[in-house]
Short mmCIF file of C-alpha atoms and ligand atoms in Angstrom, two decimals:
data_model
loop_
_atom_site.label_atom_id
_atom_site.label_comp_id
_atom_site.label_asym_id
_atom_site.label_seq_id
_atom_site.Cartn_x
_atom_site.Cartn_y
_atom_site.Cartn_z
CA MET A 1 187.84 63.00 120.62
CA LYS A 2 185.92 64.37 117.61
CA TYR A 3 183.76 61.91 115.57
CA GLU A 4 182.50 62.65 111.94
CA VAL A 5 178.67 62.15 111.82
CA VAL A 6 175.74 63.12 109.56
CA ILE A 7 173.30 65.61 111.13
CA THR A 8 169.81 65.48 109.69
CA SER A 9 167.16 68.03 110.52
CA PRO A 10 164.01 69.26 109.00
CA LYS A 11 164.35 72.22 106.53
CA ILE A 12 163.01 75.60 107.50
CA ASN A 13 160.22 76.81 105.38
CA ASN A 14 159.96 80.54 103.94
CA ASN A 15 158.40 81.46 107.25
CA GLY A 16 161.34 80.63 109.16
CA ASN A 17 159.82 77.64 110.70
CA SER A 18 160.64 73.93 110.25
CA ASP A 19 158.19 71.46 108.97
CA ILE A 20 158.18 69.60 112.32
CA TYR A 21 154.53 68.64 112.65
CA ASN A 22 152.89 68.65 116.16
CA ASN A 23 151.49 65.23 116.99
CA PRO A 24 149.30 64.55 119.98
CA ASN A 25 150.66 61.25 120.66
CA ASN A 26 153.47 60.85 123.03
CA ILE A 27 155.05 57.73 121.26
CA CYS A 28 158.26 56.94 119.66
CA ASN A 29 157.57 55.60 116.12
CA ILE A 30 159.19 55.11 112.81
CA TYR A 31 157.31 56.10 109.69
CA ASN A 32 158.08 54.73 106.06
CA ASN A 33 160.40 56.66 103.77
CA ARG A 34 158.25 59.64 102.36
CA LYS A 35 160.87 60.41 99.56
CA GLU A 36 160.52 64.15 100.29
CA HIS A 37 164.08 65.25 100.06
CA ASP A 38 163.16 68.86 99.66
CA LYS A 39 162.00 68.90 103.29
CA TYR A 40 165.14 67.50 105.00
CA ASN A 41 168.73 68.64 105.19
CA ARG A 42 171.77 66.40 105.79
CA ALA A 43 175.36 67.37 106.49
CA PRO A 44 178.50 65.77 107.61
CA ILE A 45 179.63 67.52 110.96
CA GLY A 46 182.40 66.89 113.28
CA VAL A 47 180.79 66.22 116.93
CA TYR A 48 182.34 65.76 120.50
CA PHE A 49 180.48 62.95 122.74
CA LYS A 50 180.87 63.37 126.56
CA ASN A 51 179.37 61.14 129.08
CA LYS A 52 178.09 62.96 132.07
CA GLY A 53 176.46 60.90 134.75
CA ASP A 54 173.80 58.97 132.87
CA ASN A 55 173.48 61.70 130.10
CA LEU A 56 175.25 61.76 126.64
CA LEU A 57 176.33 65.27 125.88
CA ILE A 58 177.01 66.40 122.48
CA ARG A 59 179.06 69.63 121.18
CA ALA A 60 179.49 70.53 117.67
CA HIS A 61 181.07 73.94 115.95
CA LEU A 62 178.85 75.01 113.03
CA TYR A 63 180.29 77.50 110.62
CA GLU A 64 178.02 80.47 109.61
CA GLY A 65 176.51 80.08 106.15
CA SER A 66 175.38 76.55 106.20
CA HIS A 67 171.79 75.29 106.20
CA THR A 68 172.56 73.26 109.25
CA TYR A 69 173.84 76.60 110.86
CA ASN A 70 170.59 78.33 109.95
CA ILE A 71 168.43 75.66 111.10
CA LEU A 72 169.88 74.80 114.35
CA LYS A 73 169.87 78.46 115.40
CA LYS A 74 166.26 78.28 115.54
CA GLU A 75 165.31 74.48 115.96
CA ASP A 76 166.25 72.70 119.09
CA TYR A 77 166.06 69.11 117.80
CA PHE A 78 167.99 67.17 115.37
CA VAL A 79 169.37 63.71 114.63
CA ILE A 80 173.10 62.39 114.72
CA ASN A 81 173.60 59.55 112.29
CA ILE A 82 176.26 57.27 112.77
CA CYS A 83 177.15 55.97 109.43
CA SER A 84 179.86 54.68 106.99
CA PRO A 85 182.50 56.83 105.51
CA TYR A 86 180.89 56.65 102.03
CA ILE A 87 177.69 58.20 103.38
CA ILE A 88 179.41 60.97 105.41
CA ALA A 89 181.08 62.03 102.13
CA GLN A 90 178.02 61.68 99.98
CA SER A 91 176.19 63.77 102.53
CA VAL A 92 178.19 66.82 101.77
CA TYR A 93 177.11 66.84 98.08
CA ASP A 94 173.36 67.19 98.28
CA ASP A 95 170.44 66.62 100.44
CA ASN A 96 169.19 63.52 98.39
CA GLY A 97 169.31 60.92 101.16
CA ASN A 98 167.34 58.02 101.86
CA TYR A 99 165.24 59.34 104.73
CA LYS A 100 163.05 57.80 107.22
CA LEU A 101 161.34 59.53 110.01
CA ILE A 102 161.29 59.03 113.71
CA GLN A 103 158.96 60.57 116.07
CA TYR A 104 159.88 61.74 119.49
CA ASN A 105 157.25 63.29 121.64
CA ASN A 106 155.67 66.21 119.55
CA HIS A 107 158.56 66.04 117.15
CA ILE A 108 159.15 64.23 113.84
CA LEU A 109 162.70 64.01 112.75
CA PRO A 110 164.29 62.61 109.63
CA TYR A 111 167.32 60.11 109.82
CA LEU A 112 169.29 58.10 107.35
CA SER A 113 167.98 54.73 106.70
CA GLU A 114 171.78 53.75 106.08
CA ALA A 115 172.57 54.90 109.66
CA TYR A 116 174.03 52.06 112.13
CA ARG A 117 172.91 54.06 115.02
CA ILE A 118 171.09 57.43 115.43
CA TYR A 119 170.72 59.74 118.34
CA ILE A 120 167.67 62.15 118.82
CA VAL A 121 169.50 65.36 120.46
CA LYS A 122 168.02 68.36 122.05
CA ILE A 123 170.11 71.73 122.10
CA ILE A 124 170.49 72.93 125.54
CA ASP A 125 173.01 75.72 124.81
CA ARG A 126 174.14 77.96 121.91
CA LYS A 127 177.15 80.30 121.85
CA ILE A 128 178.13 82.41 118.90
CA ILE A 129 181.80 83.43 118.58
CA GLU A 130 183.73 84.77 115.89
CA SER A 131 186.78 82.85 114.44
CA LYS A 132 189.81 83.50 112.40
CA ASN A 133 191.45 80.86 110.56
CA GLU A 134 193.62 80.50 107.23
CA TYR A 135 190.58 81.06 105.33
CA GLY A 136 189.41 84.39 106.88
CA HIS A 137 186.86 85.52 109.52
CA SER A 138 183.50 83.80 110.28
CA ASP A 139 181.04 83.21 113.07
CA ILE A 140 181.00 79.98 114.68
CA MET A 141 177.93 78.66 116.56
CA ILE A 142 178.86 76.35 119.45
CA ILE A 143 175.86 73.97 120.24
CA GLU A 144 175.63 71.83 123.19
CA GLY A 145 172.92 69.24 123.15
CA ILE A 146 171.93 66.05 125.37
CA SER A 147 171.01 63.00 123.93
CA LEU A 148 167.18 62.01 124.48
CA LEU A 149 167.20 58.64 122.73
CA LYS A 150 169.67 56.13 121.15
CA LYS A 151 168.45 53.70 118.56
CA ASP A 152 170.31 51.22 116.82
CA ILE A 153 169.08 51.24 113.07
CA ARG A 154 171.29 48.45 111.13
CA GLU A 155 174.24 46.12 111.79
CA PRO A 156 177.43 47.73 110.69
CA LEU A 157 179.18 45.85 107.85
CA ILE A 158 182.30 43.84 109.15
CA ILE A 159 184.64 44.53 106.08
CA PRO A 160 188.43 45.10 105.86
CA TYR A 161 189.56 48.83 105.94
CA ASN A 162 189.62 50.34 102.42
CA ARG A 163 191.67 53.44 101.79
CA ALA A 164 188.86 55.10 99.60
CA ASP A 165 187.01 55.37 102.64
CA GLY A 166 189.38 57.70 104.44
CA LEU A 167 190.17 59.54 101.18
CA ILE A 168 186.58 60.39 100.07
CA VAL A 169 185.84 61.75 103.40
CA GLU A 170 189.20 63.97 102.92
CA MET A 171 187.81 64.91 99.36
CA ALA A 172 184.37 65.79 100.88
CA VAL A 173 186.13 67.96 103.59
CA LEU A 174 188.27 69.82 100.85
CA TYR A 175 184.93 70.14 98.76
CA SER A 176 183.26 71.92 101.60
CA ARG A 177 186.11 74.34 102.34
CA LEU A 178 185.90 75.36 98.69
CA ASN A 179 182.72 77.22 99.42
CA ILE A 180 184.38 79.21 102.07
CA VAL A 181 187.52 79.97 100.39
CA VAL A 182 187.95 83.18 98.25
CA ASP A 183 191.72 83.44 97.65
CA SER A 184 192.19 81.68 94.10
CA SER A 185 195.62 80.30 94.90
CA GLN A 186 194.18 78.73 98.02
CA LYS A 187 191.42 77.32 95.78
CA ASP A 188 193.85 75.82 93.28
CA LYS A 189 195.77 74.21 96.02
CA ILE A 190 192.54 72.47 97.34
CA LYS A 191 191.62 71.33 93.93
CA ARG A 192 195.27 69.76 93.44
CA GLU A 193 194.87 68.06 96.67
CA MET A 194 191.51 66.66 95.76
CA GLU A 195 192.75 65.44 92.43
CA HIS A 196 195.61 63.72 93.98
CA TYR A 197 193.26 61.94 96.38
CA PHE A 198 191.02 60.93 93.42
CA LYS A 199 193.90 59.34 91.71
CA ILE A 200 194.45 56.98 94.66
CA ILE A 201 190.54 56.28 95.05
CA LYS A 202 190.50 55.33 91.24
CA LYS A 203 193.14 52.66 92.11
CA VAL A 204 191.76 51.22 95.44
CA GLY A 205 188.04 52.34 95.50
CA ASP A 206 184.71 50.56 94.28
CA LYS A 207 182.32 52.22 91.75
CA ASN A 208 180.52 54.24 94.19
CA HIS A 209 183.67 55.96 95.60
CA ILE A 210 184.82 56.53 92.13
CA LYS A 211 181.39 57.99 90.97
CA LEU A 212 181.24 60.37 94.18
CA GLY A 213 184.84 61.49 93.58
CA LYS A 214 184.00 62.44 90.22
CA LYS A 215 181.01 64.32 91.34
CA LEU A 216 182.95 66.30 93.92
CA LEU A 217 185.49 67.24 91.32
CA SER A 218 182.96 68.17 88.81
CA GLY A 219 181.36 70.68 91.12
CA LEU A 220 184.57 72.56 91.57
C1 FMN B 1 183.76 65.16 107.29
C2 FMN B 1 183.29 66.55 107.38
C3 FMN B 1 183.25 67.21 108.60
C4 FMN B 1 182.66 68.54 108.47
N1 FMN B 1 182.56 68.95 109.87
C5 FMN B 1 181.92 70.40 109.92
C6 FMN B 1 181.77 70.98 111.29
O1 FMN B 1 182.28 70.29 112.24
N2 FMN B 1 181.12 72.13 111.02
C7 FMN B 1 180.64 72.75 110.07
O2 FMN B 1 180.12 73.86 110.23
N3 FMN B 1 180.93 72.20 108.67
C8 FMN B 1 181.32 71.09 108.81
N4 FMN B 1 181.80 70.30 107.62
C9 FMN B 1 181.20 71.04 106.26
C10 FMN B 1 179.68 70.97 106.12
O3 FMN B 1 179.34 69.58 106.11
C11 FMN B 1 179.37 71.56 104.68
O4 FMN B 1 179.53 73.04 105.00
C12 FMN B 1 177.91 71.18 104.36
O5 FMN B 1 177.92 71.53 103.16
C13 FMN B 1 176.92 71.79 105.03
O6 FMN B 1 175.66 71.45 104.39
P1 FMN B 1 174.20 72.21 104.62
O7 FMN B 1 174.41 73.51 104.00
O8 FMN B 1 173.23 71.32 104.02
O9 FMN B 1 174.16 72.34 106.22
C14 FMN B 1 182.15 68.96 107.60
C15 FMN B 1 182.40 68.35 106.25
C16 FMN B 1 182.79 67.23 106.06
C17 FMN B 1 182.89 66.53 104.76
#
């Protein structure tokens, strides 16, 4: 089964390196929020989890062109954030997350403070394949990783299901597709679908869903 998560990673600088600092201490430690949004990247990504013996293996398919693709082509370490549908949808819009930092051996990695649980993942294999779908050709990088550390961050809220949660994630998926679609009739179709979902969100969602839905529509 595929799960939607947010992947956070340090951005790469102009020299093509990330801002992962070397640290001599071999401890796992959490730092305070440094409010340095420009240094960190977040993106909603579909991820497959598989238990193999005592190990948790992770696989994701990354479309060429995203920052996450470019970062993880070079960097071996990243964080999987298990979080609410709202945070998943919000993460497609910008990188202005509430980041905290976690240290694992020599690596300092960003995660989202709203996450319920995080996994620190090390990439153990990359494959680049060409893919063709309804939107055209593009390269996909299949990454396989192993979870090095699982950490619970905050208790999930126990709340009844709200339809706006599912719909705002669907709006976010459509929003991200608009970046790769060139055909104008396909773009119009996507926009109409987003507007349809937004109508329902306005009826059943809270002010955060509505504000985010408006932002996604205004970015079209
Ligand atoms: C729920 C959801 C799931 C997504 N899954 C994937 C995925 O599996 N692979 C991928 O390449 N992009 C996926 N995307 C699209 C990326 O999140 C999107 O391209 C994003 O803008 C990338 O951000 P970045 O440029 O900061 O990496 C998904 C988007 C959403 C909303």
